[in-house]
Amino acid sequence: MSAAPRALILWYAAVCGAMTLGPWLALHLRDQGLSDSQIALLLLAMPIGRLLGGPLWAWVADRLGAAGPVLKLGNGLAALFVGLLCVSSSPWVLVLAVCGWATSSAPMLPIADAATVRWVGRRYGRVRLVGSAAFGIGVVVAGVGRDAWALTPVVQAAILLAVATLVALALPPLPTKAPAPPRVGQLLGLLRHGSLAPVVVASLLHGASLTAYDSFFALHLDALGAPTWATGVAFAIGVAVEVGVLAVAPGLLERFGPRRLFTVGVASAVPRFAITGWATSVPLIVGVQALHGLTFGAMWIGATALYAELAPASLRNSTQALLHASMFGAGRLVGLLLAAPVLEAYGPDVLFGVAAAASAAAWALLAATRRERRSHPPG
């Protein structure tokens, strides 16, 4: 294993910092005159773009042996589409920009993750923690800045994506060239493979669970009468612990292994979201978000290493894209579709109970298949 290029670390910081546009996107679209129903419909483009765009772009990268060019093209297009959000209020341009951003950005992190794991192995977490820290800082800057200038989160994201595009041009060749071009049948075969299929389903269920926190935690605290700053404190605590977990990721992977670490991360969401939905004490709810360090931090380093471990040599990018597509594509789509009727009928407290149940199901599936033979999918 070699050291990660410095340009790659800077790239993660810029790209993850740009992701802070997500929490403010709905407010930006409302500022541009879209109705709540139009915003809700348009926001579905984000998980759909990850679900479809990620695997498709990653397969092209595997097929052509050109992960670097695909990463750079996707990065440049993402910067262009977010730039459109800065300068236009036309509904059709907004639709084009959001859908384009979702689709073009979908392969960026899977391709970078696949390359990083091959560069540094189990030291991946120490590279990725820079992105988590940048996200935490970016959320604060965007939130504070938006009070003075409504376009702050969008302009910040556009600038950071432009920086990431320039940095991507300086990256050395990504170590992802396949020994032989993969066939379409091999891509479809990933989902049928006994070792990978339950992991993908568990990722989907956990992704649906995380959607409750990412999209509706602020709404839940507001319903309990908590001040706005409480939401910021909760997110900050979670990100701080996440960065700490990523810093010690090599030791955790060495001691527990990827699958067990993934399972522990998923399991930690059960008490976290159960308490979040059941408790009425705001300090308790805010404090329990420290489990985000396991629910996302430990889960993510375990999942990234596990998908890399299960990936055939000819489909490294495509297999890593399955993690993003299942968790943040299909999982987020399912989470959003479930949230609408649950929120309308019962409220956010019950929604977090449903989230705890989804992660419990993912935990049970991983536990039931933990003795599955470790072998690569055909490829």
mmCIF file of C-alpha atoms in Angstrom:
data_model
loop_
_atom_site.group_PDB
_atom_site.id
_atom_site.type_symbol
_atom_site.label_atom_id
_atom_site.label_comp_id
_atom_site.label_asym_id
_atom_site.label_seq_id
_atom_site.Cartn_x
_atom_site.Cartn_y
_atom_site.Cartn_z
ATOM 1 C CA MET A 1 0.000 0.000 0.000
ATOM 2 C CA SER A 2 1.155 3.534 -0.742
ATOM 3 C CA ALA A 3 0.314 6.934 0.694
ATOM 4 C CA ALA A 4 -2.679 8.834 -0.617
ATOM 5 C CA PRO A 5 -1.763 11.712 -2.947
ATOM 6 C CA ARG A 6 -2.139 15.091 -1.274
ATOM 7 C CA ALA A 7 -4.333 16.213 -4.150
ATOM 8 C CA LEU A 8 -6.792 13.416 -3.292
ATOM 9 C CA ILE A 9 -7.108 14.625 0.311
ATOM 10 C CA LEU A 10 -7.791 18.168 -0.908
ATOM 11 C CA TRP A 11 -10.320 16.769 -3.405
ATOM 12 C CA TYR A 12 -12.270 15.007 -0.634
ATOM 13 C CA ALA A 13 -12.344 18.220 1.399
ATOM 14 C CA ALA A 14 -13.693 20.257 -1.530
ATOM 15 C CA VAL A 15 -16.295 17.711 -2.658
ATOM 16 C CA CYS A 16 -17.609 16.924 0.821
ATOM 17 C CA GLY A 17 -17.655 20.624 1.653
ATOM 18 C CA ALA A 18 -19.823 21.187 -1.435
ATOM 19 C CA MET A 19 -22.270 18.544 -0.208
ATOM 20 C CA THR A 20 -23.414 21.021 2.452
ATOM 21 C CA LEU A 21 -25.708 22.466 -0.212
ATOM 22 C CA GLY A 22 -28.029 19.511 0.443
ATOM 23 C CA PRO A 23 -29.617 20.754 3.714
ATOM 24 C CA TRP A 24 -30.279 24.182 2.174
ATOM 25 C CA LEU A 25 -31.428 23.141 -1.302
ATOM 26 C CA ALA A 26 -35.137 23.069 -0.441
ATOM 27 C CA LEU A 27 -34.960 26.580 1.019
ATOM 28 C CA HIS A 28 -33.110 27.847 -2.065
ATOM 29 C CA LEU A 29 -35.748 26.378 -4.375
ATOM 30 C CA ARG A 30 -38.483 28.001 -2.287
ATOM 31 C CA ASP A 31 -36.665 31.339 -2.528
ATOM 32 C CA GLN A 32 -36.771 30.956 -6.326
ATOM 33 C CA GLY A 33 -40.558 30.638 -6.287
ATOM 34 C CA LEU A 34 -41.184 26.881 -6.364
ATOM 35 C CA SER A 35 -44.100 25.539 -4.329
ATOM 36 C CA ASP A 36 -43.602 22.966 -1.565
ATOM 37 C CA SER A 37 -45.112 20.211 -3.722
ATOM 38 C CA GLN A 38 -42.808 21.123 -6.632
ATOM 39 C CA ILE A 39 -39.812 21.142 -4.287
ATOM 40 C CA ALA A 40 -40.708 17.727 -2.855
ATOM 41 C CA LEU A 41 -41.034 16.273 -6.361
ATOM 42 C CA LEU A 42 -37.774 17.822 -7.545
ATOM 43 C CA LEU A 43 -35.836 16.641 -4.491
ATOM 44 C CA LEU A 44 -36.604 13.055 -5.520
ATOM 45 C CA ALA A 45 -34.139 13.654 -8.358
ATOM 46 C CA MET A 46 -31.277 13.404 -5.857
ATOM 47 C CA PRO A 47 -31.726 9.748 -4.822
ATOM 48 C CA ILE A 48 -32.900 8.759 -8.321
ATOM 49 C CA GLY A 49 -29.783 10.342 -9.823
ATOM 50 C CA ARG A 50 -27.561 8.396 -7.411
ATOM 51 C CA LEU A 51 -29.498 5.183 -7.983
ATOM 52 C CA LEU A 52 -29.250 5.309 -11.774
ATOM 53 C CA GLY A 53 -26.306 7.581 -12.533
ATOM 54 C CA GLY A 54 -23.790 6.122 -10.096
ATOM 55 C CA PRO A 55 -23.769 2.500 -11.307
ATOM 56 C CA LEU A 56 -24.050 3.549 -14.967
ATOM 57 C CA TRP A 57 -21.101 5.974 -14.865
ATOM 58 C CA ALA A 58 -19.043 3.587 -12.735
ATOM 59 C CA TRP A 59 -19.657 0.738 -15.184
ATOM 60 C CA VAL A 60 -18.485 2.982 -18.030
ATOM 61 C CA ALA A 61 -15.330 3.675 -15.993
ATOM 62 C CA ASP A 62 -14.801 -0.071 -15.507
ATOM 63 C CA ARG A 63 -15.635 -0.879 -19.126
ATOM 64 C CA LEU A 64 -13.284 1.716 -20.614
ATOM 65 C CA GLY A 65 -10.625 1.452 -17.907
ATOM 66 C CA ALA A 66 -10.972 5.227 -17.596
ATOM 67 C CA ALA A 67 -11.969 6.002 -14.019
ATOM 68 C CA GLY A 68 -9.920 9.212 -13.950
ATOM 69 C CA PRO A 69 -11.571 10.816 -17.006
ATOM 70 C CA VAL A 70 -15.040 9.827 -15.776
ATOM 71 C CA LEU A 71 -14.312 11.366 -12.371
ATOM 72 C CA LYS A 72 -13.066 14.609 -13.939
ATOM 73 C CA LEU A 73 -15.997 14.856 -16.366
ATOM 74 C CA GLY A 74 -18.573 14.214 -13.634
ATOM 75 C CA ASN A 75 -16.854 16.729 -11.370
ATOM 76 C CA GLY A 76 -16.824 19.430 -14.042
ATOM 77 C CA LEU A 77 -20.466 18.880 -14.963
ATOM 78 C CA ALA A 78 -21.501 18.987 -11.293
ATOM 79 C CA ALA A 79 -19.760 22.367 -10.906
ATOM 80 C CA LEU A 80 -21.525 23.642 -14.032
ATOM 81 C CA PHE A 81 -24.991 22.555 -12.888
ATOM 82 C CA VAL A 82 -24.584 24.007 -9.386
ATOM 83 C CA GLY A 83 -23.356 27.185 -11.044
ATOM 84 C CA LEU A 84 -26.673 27.326 -12.903
ATOM 85 C CA LEU A 85 -28.464 27.266 -9.540
ATOM 86 C CA CYS A 86 -26.579 30.446 -8.621
ATOM 87 C CA VAL A 87 -27.594 32.492 -11.646
ATOM 88 C CA SER A 88 -31.100 31.434 -12.679
ATOM 89 C CA SER A 89 -34.569 31.370 -11.129
ATOM 90 C CA SER A 90 -36.273 29.854 -14.184
ATOM 91 C CA PRO A 91 -38.209 26.739 -13.086
ATOM 92 C CA TRP A 92 -36.975 24.755 -16.096
ATOM 93 C CA VAL A 93 -33.363 25.729 -15.488
ATOM 94 C CA LEU A 94 -33.731 24.788 -11.816
ATOM 95 C CA VAL A 95 -35.073 21.367 -12.811
ATOM 96 C CA LEU A 96 -32.191 20.894 -15.259
ATOM 97 C CA ALA A 97 -29.644 22.027 -12.673
ATOM 98 C CA VAL A 98 -30.873 19.793 -9.843
ATOM 99 C CA CYS A 99 -31.273 16.709 -12.050
ATOM 100 C CA GLY A 100 -27.930 17.357 -13.732
ATOM 101 C CA TRP A 101 -26.152 17.842 -10.423
ATOM 102 C CA ALA A 102 -27.634 14.641 -9.006
ATOM 103 C CA THR A 103 -26.651 12.542 -12.024
ATOM 104 C CA SER A 104 -23.211 13.997 -12.728
ATOM 105 C CA SER A 105 -22.041 13.911 -9.118
ATOM 106 C CA ALA A 106 -23.240 10.331 -8.546
ATOM 107 C CA PRO A 107 -20.035 8.508 -9.655
ATOM 108 C CA MET A 108 -17.535 10.885 -8.059
ATOM 109 C CA LEU A 109 -17.275 9.460 -4.540
ATOM 110 C CA PRO A 110 -17.624 5.772 -5.568
ATOM 111 C CA ILE A 111 -14.743 6.113 -8.036
ATOM 112 C CA ALA A 112 -12.609 8.060 -5.550
ATOM 113 C CA ASP A 113 -13.386 5.579 -2.763
ATOM 114 C CA ALA A 114 -12.455 2.599 -4.943
ATOM 115 C CA ALA A 115 -9.152 4.249 -5.867
ATOM 116 C CA THR A 116 -8.419 5.315 -2.278
ATOM 117 C CA VAL A 117 -8.965 1.807 -0.904
ATOM 118 C CA ARG A 118 -6.527 0.455 -3.492
ATOM 119 C CA TRP A 119 -4.002 3.184 -2.672
ATOM 120 C CA VAL A 120 -4.068 3.044 1.118
ATOM 121 C CA GLY A 121 -6.073 -0.060 2.078
ATOM 122 C CA ARG A 122 -7.455 0.110 5.606
ATOM 123 C CA ARG A 123 -6.099 3.618 6.094
ATOM 124 C CA TYR A 124 -9.024 4.832 3.974
ATOM 125 C CA GLY A 125 -10.765 6.351 7.015
ATOM 126 C CA ARG A 126 -7.860 8.715 7.693
ATOM 127 C CA VAL A 127 -8.238 10.116 4.178
ATOM 128 C CA ARG A 128 -12.021 10.289 4.319
ATOM 129 C CA LEU A 129 -12.100 12.061 7.703
ATOM 130 C CA VAL A 130 -10.884 15.232 5.962
ATOM 131 C CA GLY A 131 -14.118 15.192 3.964
ATOM 132 C CA SER A 132 -16.232 14.725 7.090
ATOM 133 C CA ALA A 133 -14.486 17.615 8.813
ATOM 134 C CA ALA A 134 -14.970 19.813 5.744
ATOM 135 C CA PHE A 135 -18.657 18.932 5.693
ATOM 136 C CA GLY A 136 -19.046 19.926 9.344
ATOM 137 C CA ILE A 137 -17.297 23.244 8.786
ATOM 138 C CA GLY A 138 -19.207 23.852 5.559
ATOM 139 C CA VAL A 139 -22.586 23.359 7.226
ATOM 140 C CA VAL A 140 -21.754 26.000 9.834
ATOM 141 C CA VAL A 141 -20.415 28.488 7.268
ATOM 142 C CA ALA A 142 -23.399 27.993 4.949
ATOM 143 C CA GLY A 143 -25.906 28.336 7.776
ATOM 144 C CA VAL A 144 -24.367 31.470 9.247
ATOM 145 C CA GLY A 145 -23.717 32.986 5.841
ATOM 146 C CA ARG A 146 -27.248 32.384 4.619
ATOM 147 C CA ASP A 147 -28.623 34.745 7.252
ATOM 148 C CA ALA A 148 -26.651 37.556 5.590
ATOM 149 C CA TRP A 149 -26.875 36.394 1.948
ATOM 150 C CA ALA A 150 -29.401 33.775 0.852
ATOM 151 C CA LEU A 151 -27.168 32.461 -1.954
ATOM 152 C CA THR A 152 -24.266 31.581 0.369
ATOM 153 C CA PRO A 153 -24.797 27.766 0.431
ATOM 154 C CA VAL A 154 -25.207 27.559 -3.362
ATOM 155 C CA VAL A 155 -22.265 29.820 -4.203
ATOM 156 C CA GLN A 156 -20.094 27.994 -1.651
ATOM 157 C CA ALA A 157 -20.934 24.645 -3.267
ATOM 158 C CA ALA A 158 -20.260 25.950 -6.785
ATOM 159 C CA ILE A 159 -16.854 27.353 -5.790
ATOM 160 C CA LEU A 160 -15.822 24.167 -3.976
ATOM 161 C CA LEU A 161 -16.889 21.968 -6.903
ATOM 162 C CA ALA A 162 -14.883 24.183 -9.258
ATOM 163 C CA VAL A 163 -11.872 23.804 -6.946
ATOM 164 C CA ALA A 164 -12.428 20.033 -6.848
ATOM 165 C CA THR A 165 -12.502 19.928 -10.660
ATOM 166 C CA LEU A 166 -9.141 21.700 -10.849
ATOM 167 C CA VAL A 167 -7.685 19.423 -8.175
ATOM 168 C CA ALA A 168 -8.986 16.352 -10.026
ATOM 169 C CA LEU A 169 -6.918 17.391 -13.034
ATOM 170 C CA ALA A 170 -3.814 17.112 -10.829
ATOM 171 C CA LEU A 171 -4.587 13.612 -9.548
ATOM 172 C CA PRO A 172 -2.229 10.845 -10.657
ATOM 173 C CA PRO A 173 -3.733 8.005 -12.712
ATOM 174 C CA LEU A 174 -6.284 6.166 -10.584
ATOM 175 C CA PRO A 175 -5.309 2.545 -9.825
ATOM 176 C CA THR A 176 -8.537 1.075 -11.147
ATOM 177 C CA LYS A 177 -7.836 -0.328 -14.604
ATOM 178 C CA ALA A 178 -9.473 -3.734 -14.970
ATOM 179 C CA PRO A 179 -7.547 -6.772 -16.236
ATOM 180 C CA ALA A 180 -10.308 -7.273 -18.822
ATOM 181 C CA PRO A 181 -13.319 -5.159 -19.845
ATOM 182 C CA PRO A 182 -16.426 -6.289 -17.917
ATOM 183 C CA ARG A 183 -19.605 -7.429 -19.635
ATOM 184 C CA VAL A 184 -23.107 -6.171 -18.829
ATOM 185 C CA GLY A 185 -24.022 -9.621 -17.541
ATOM 186 C CA GLN A 186 -21.274 -9.360 -14.921
ATOM 187 C CA LEU A 187 -22.735 -6.076 -13.677
ATOM 188 C CA LEU A 188 -26.181 -7.639 -13.268
ATOM 189 C CA GLY A 189 -24.572 -10.671 -11.672
ATOM 190 C CA LEU A 190 -23.337 -8.563 -8.752
ATOM 191 C CA LEU A 191 -26.875 -8.311 -7.408
ATOM 192 C CA ARG A 192 -27.415 -12.064 -7.638
ATOM 193 C CA HIS A 193 -24.242 -13.054 -5.843
ATOM 194 C CA GLY A 194 -24.868 -14.691 -2.478
ATOM 195 C CA SER A 195 -22.210 -12.748 -0.570
ATOM 196 C CA LEU A 196 -23.077 -9.300 -1.890
ATOM 197 C CA ALA A 197 -26.886 -9.409 -2.188
ATOM 198 C CA PRO A 198 -27.701 -9.308 1.568
ATOM 199 C CA VAL A 199 -25.121 -6.557 2.084
ATOM 200 C CA VAL A 200 -26.801 -4.456 -0.626
ATOM 201 C CA VAL A 201 -30.248 -4.998 0.916
ATOM 202 C CA ALA A 202 -28.919 -4.097 4.379
ATOM 203 C CA SER A 203 -27.378 -0.947 2.887
ATOM 204 C CA LEU A 204 -30.751 0.006 1.394
ATOM 205 C CA LEU A 205 -32.558 -0.473 4.709
ATOM 206 C CA HIS A 206 -29.960 1.493 6.653
ATOM 207 C CA GLY A 207 -30.027 4.238 4.022
ATOM 208 C CA ALA A 208 -33.790 4.552 4.480
ATOM 209 C CA SER A 209 -33.182 4.829 8.225
ATOM 210 C CA LEU A 210 -30.550 7.564 7.852
ATOM 211 C CA THR A 211 -32.962 9.579 5.699
ATOM 212 C CA ALA A 212 -35.071 10.322 8.780
ATOM 213 C CA TYR A 213 -32.089 12.020 10.424
ATOM 214 C CA ASP A 214 -30.728 13.775 7.348
ATOM 215 C CA SER A 215 -34.077 15.184 6.230
ATOM 216 C CA PHE A 216 -36.382 15.420 9.252
ATOM 217 C CA PHE A 217 -34.326 15.766 12.429
ATOM 218 C CA ALA A 218 -34.671 19.561 12.452
ATOM 219 C CA LEU A 219 -38.434 19.174 11.974
ATOM 220 C CA HIS A 220 -38.584 16.782 14.932
ATOM 221 C CA LEU A 221 -36.727 19.141 17.284
ATOM 222 C CA ASP A 222 -38.867 22.052 16.128
ATOM 223 C CA ALA A 223 -42.020 20.065 16.984
ATOM 224 C CA LEU A 224 -40.602 19.577 20.494
ATOM 225 C CA GLY A 225 -40.092 23.338 20.848
ATOM 226 C CA ALA A 226 -36.286 23.200 20.733
ATOM 227 C CA PRO A 227 -34.324 26.293 19.622
ATOM 228 C CA THR A 228 -32.799 26.226 16.146
ATOM 229 C CA TRP A 229 -29.244 26.081 17.511
ATOM 230 C CA ALA A 230 -29.991 22.707 19.112
ATOM 231 C CA THR A 231 -30.119 21.121 15.662
ATOM 232 C CA GLY A 232 -26.720 22.600 14.810
ATOM 233 C CA VAL A 233 -25.220 21.346 18.065
ATOM 234 C CA ALA A 234 -26.586 17.841 17.431
ATOM 235 C CA PHE A 235 -25.090 17.725 13.936
ATOM 236 C CA ALA A 236 -21.775 19.104 15.220
ATOM 237 C CA ILE A 237 -21.557 16.453 17.964
ATOM 238 C CA GLY A 238 -22.270 13.693 15.469
ATOM 239 C CA VAL A 239 -19.693 14.902 12.950
ATOM 240 C CA ALA A 240 -17.049 15.376 15.678
ATOM 241 C CA VAL A 241 -17.412 11.770 16.854
ATOM 242 C CA GLU A 242 -17.509 10.582 13.234
ATOM 243 C CA VAL A 243 -14.151 12.259 12.554
ATOM 244 C CA GLY A 244 -12.724 10.611 15.668
ATOM 245 C CA VAL A 245 -13.899 7.184 14.542
ATOM 246 C CA LEU A 246 -12.465 7.702 11.053
ATOM 247 C CA ALA A 247 -9.130 8.689 12.604
ATOM 248 C CA VAL A 248 -8.799 5.296 14.310
ATOM 249 C CA ALA A 249 -10.350 3.363 11.413
ATOM 250 C CA PRO A 250 -7.246 1.252 10.597
ATOM 251 C CA GLY A 251 -7.167 -0.185 14.113
ATOM 252 C CA LEU A 252 -10.919 -0.816 14.116
ATOM 253 C CA LEU A 253 -10.758 -2.626 10.789
ATOM 254 C CA GLU A 254 -7.791 -4.677 11.960
ATOM 255 C CA ARG A 255 -9.526 -5.707 15.178
ATOM 256 C CA PHE A 256 -13.105 -6.238 14.005
ATOM 257 C CA GLY A 257 -12.951 -6.647 10.226
ATOM 258 C CA PRO A 258 -15.101 -4.846 7.637
ATOM 259 C CA ARG A 259 -18.282 -6.893 7.973
ATOM 260 C CA ARG A 260 -18.446 -6.784 11.769
ATOM 261 C CA LEU A 261 -17.729 -3.042 11.790
ATOM 262 C CA PHE A 262 -20.473 -2.491 9.210
ATOM 263 C CA THR A 263 -22.845 -4.563 11.354
ATOM 264 C CA VAL A 264 -21.995 -2.673 14.550
ATOM 265 C CA GLY A 265 -22.573 0.643 12.788
ATOM 266 C CA VAL A 266 -25.975 -0.470 11.538
ATOM 267 C CA ALA A 267 -26.934 -1.867 14.953
ATOM 268 C CA SER A 268 -26.062 1.409 16.698
ATOM 269 C CA ALA A 269 -28.856 3.159 14.783
ATOM 270 C CA VAL A 270 -31.498 1.118 16.619
ATOM 271 C CA PRO A 271 -31.065 2.672 20.103
ATOM 272 C CA ARG A 272 -30.125 6.031 18.597
ATOM 273 C CA PHE A 273 -33.311 6.475 16.567
ATOM 274 C CA ALA A 274 -35.523 4.727 19.107
ATOM 275 C CA ILE A 275 -34.434 7.235 21.774
ATOM 276 C CA THR A 276 -34.711 10.108 19.291
ATOM 277 C CA GLY A 277 -38.334 9.230 18.610
ATOM 278 C CA TRP A 278 -39.333 8.192 22.138
ATOM 279 C CA ALA A 279 -37.633 10.838 24.298
ATOM 280 C CA THR A 280 -39.052 14.277 24.996
ATOM 281 C CA SER A 281 -35.901 15.685 26.596
ATOM 282 C CA VAL A 282 -34.092 17.819 24.023
ATOM 283 C CA PRO A 283 -30.661 17.477 25.737
ATOM 284 C CA LEU A 284 -31.039 13.681 25.692
ATOM 285 C CA ILE A 285 -32.006 13.683 22.010
ATOM 286 C CA VAL A 286 -29.114 15.986 21.118
ATOM 287 C CA GLY A 287 -26.640 13.944 23.165
ATOM 288 C CA VAL A 288 -27.614 10.589 21.670
ATOM 289 C CA GLN A 289 -26.656 11.897 18.230
ATOM 290 C CA ALA A 290 -23.066 11.197 19.282
ATOM 291 C CA LEU A 291 -23.884 7.671 18.081
ATOM 292 C CA HIS A 292 -23.618 9.103 14.578
ATOM 293 C CA GLY A 293 -19.933 8.286 14.933
ATOM 294 C CA LEU A 294 -20.931 4.614 14.778
ATOM 295 C CA THR A 295 -24.151 4.864 12.762
ATOM 296 C CA PHE A 296 -22.326 6.567 9.917
ATOM 297 C CA GLY A 297 -18.587 6.675 10.713
ATOM 298 C CA ALA A 298 -18.009 3.020 11.678
ATOM 299 C CA MET A 299 -20.690 1.857 9.252
ATOM 300 C CA TRP A 300 -19.107 3.718 6.335
ATOM 301 C CA ILE A 301 -15.526 2.545 6.777
ATOM 302 C CA GLY A 302 -16.777 -1.013 7.302
ATOM 303 C CA ALA A 303 -19.076 -0.884 4.283
ATOM 304 C CA THR A 304 -16.470 0.700 1.990
ATOM 305 C CA ALA A 305 -13.898 -1.947 2.903
ATOM 306 C CA LEU A 306 -16.457 -4.754 2.652
ATOM 307 C CA TYR A 307 -17.658 -3.761 -0.819
ATOM 308 C CA ALA A 308 -14.024 -3.452 -1.931
ATOM 309 C CA GLU A 309 -13.322 -6.900 -0.477
ATOM 310 C CA LEU A 310 -16.261 -8.444 -2.351
ATOM 311 C CA ALA A 311 -15.556 -6.634 -5.644
ATOM 312 C CA PRO A 312 -14.275 -8.610 -8.636
ATOM 313 C CA ALA A 313 -11.196 -7.086 -10.239
ATOM 314 C CA SER A 314 -13.084 -6.055 -13.381
ATOM 315 C CA LEU A 315 -15.880 -4.252 -11.487
ATOM 316 C CA ARG A 316 -14.189 -2.343 -8.666
ATOM 317 C CA ASN A 317 -15.880 0.972 -9.470
ATOM 318 C CA SER A 318 -19.256 -0.610 -10.181
ATOM 319 C CA THR A 319 -19.242 -2.571 -6.924
ATOM 320 C CA GLN A 320 -18.327 0.515 -4.911
ATOM 321 C CA ALA A 321 -21.082 2.429 -6.729
ATOM 322 C CA LEU A 322 -23.565 -0.168 -5.461
ATOM 323 C CA LEU A 323 -22.894 1.054 -1.915
ATOM 324 C CA HIS A 324 -23.781 4.628 -2.827
ATOM 325 C CA ALA A 325 -26.691 3.604 -5.068
ATOM 326 C CA SER A 326 -28.251 1.267 -2.508
ATOM 327 C CA MET A 327 -27.775 3.476 0.556
ATOM 328 C CA PHE A 328 -28.149 7.007 -0.806
ATOM 329 C CA GLY A 329 -30.113 6.169 -3.951
ATOM 330 C CA ALA A 330 -32.660 3.417 -3.378
ATOM 331 C CA GLY A 331 -32.482 3.725 0.430
ATOM 332 C CA ARG A 332 -33.070 7.470 0.431
ATOM 333 C CA LEU A 333 -35.861 7.131 -2.123
ATOM 334 C CA VAL A 334 -37.613 4.520 0.020
ATOM 335 C CA GLY A 335 -37.061 6.657 3.117
ATOM 336 C CA LEU A 336 -38.593 9.747 1.524
ATOM 337 C CA LEU A 337 -41.574 7.839 0.123
ATOM 338 C CA LEU A 338 -42.267 6.280 3.535
ATOM 339 C CA ALA A 339 -41.796 9.554 5.389
ATOM 340 C CA ALA A 340 -44.653 11.377 3.663
ATOM 341 C CA PRO A 341 -47.531 9.180 4.923
ATOM 342 C CA VAL A 342 -45.931 8.540 8.327
ATOM 343 C CA LEU A 343 -45.383 12.241 9.006
ATOM 344 C CA GLU A 344 -48.898 13.114 7.893
ATOM 345 C CA ALA A 345 -50.577 10.429 9.979
ATOM 346 C CA TYR A 346 -48.366 10.187 13.067
ATOM 347 C CA GLY A 347 -45.607 12.807 13.180
ATOM 348 C CA PRO A 348 -41.788 12.787 13.317
ATOM 349 C CA ASP A 349 -41.543 10.832 16.583
ATOM 350 C CA VAL A 350 -43.112 7.769 14.945
ATOM 351 C CA LEU A 351 -40.969 8.294 11.850
ATOM 352 C CA PHE A 352 -37.838 7.814 13.958
ATOM 353 C CA GLY A 353 -39.366 4.656 15.369
ATOM 354 C CA VAL A 354 -39.784 3.395 11.805
ATOM 355 C CA ALA A 355 -36.157 4.355 11.136
ATOM 356 C CA ALA A 356 -35.025 2.303 14.143
ATOM 357 C CA ALA A 357 -37.052 -0.655 12.825
ATOM 358 C CA ALA A 358 -35.458 -0.355 9.368
ATOM 359 C CA SER A 359 -31.946 -0.491 10.815
ATOM 360 C CA ALA A 360 -32.993 -3.371 13.096
ATOM 361 C CA ALA A 361 -34.070 -5.293 9.982
ATOM 362 C CA ALA A 362 -30.726 -4.505 8.321
ATOM 363 C CA TRP A 363 -28.882 -5.681 11.448
ATOM 364 C CA ALA A 364 -30.878 -8.904 11.539
ATOM 365 C CA LEU A 365 -30.130 -9.575 7.865
ATOM 366 C CA LEU A 366 -26.397 -9.045 8.335
ATOM 367 C CA ALA A 367 -26.398 -11.260 11.436
ATOM 368 C CA ALA A 368 -28.337 -14.012 9.656
ATOM 369 C CA THR A 369 -25.883 -14.055 6.738
ATOM 370 C CA ARG A 370 -22.663 -13.490 8.687
ATOM 371 C CA ARG A 371 -21.429 -17.009 7.950
ATOM 372 C CA GLU A 372 -21.900 -16.523 4.211
ATOM 373 C CA ARG A 373 -18.848 -17.731 2.320
ATOM 374 C CA ARG A 374 -16.448 -14.891 1.533
ATOM 375 C CA SER A 375 -15.864 -15.074 -2.175
ATOM 376 C CA HIS A 376 -15.767 -12.614 -5.012
ATOM 377 C CA PRO A 377 -18.759 -12.236 -7.296
ATOM 378 C CA PRO A 378 -18.101 -13.731 -10.692
ATOM 379 C CA GLY A 379 -15.927 -11.403 -12.734
#
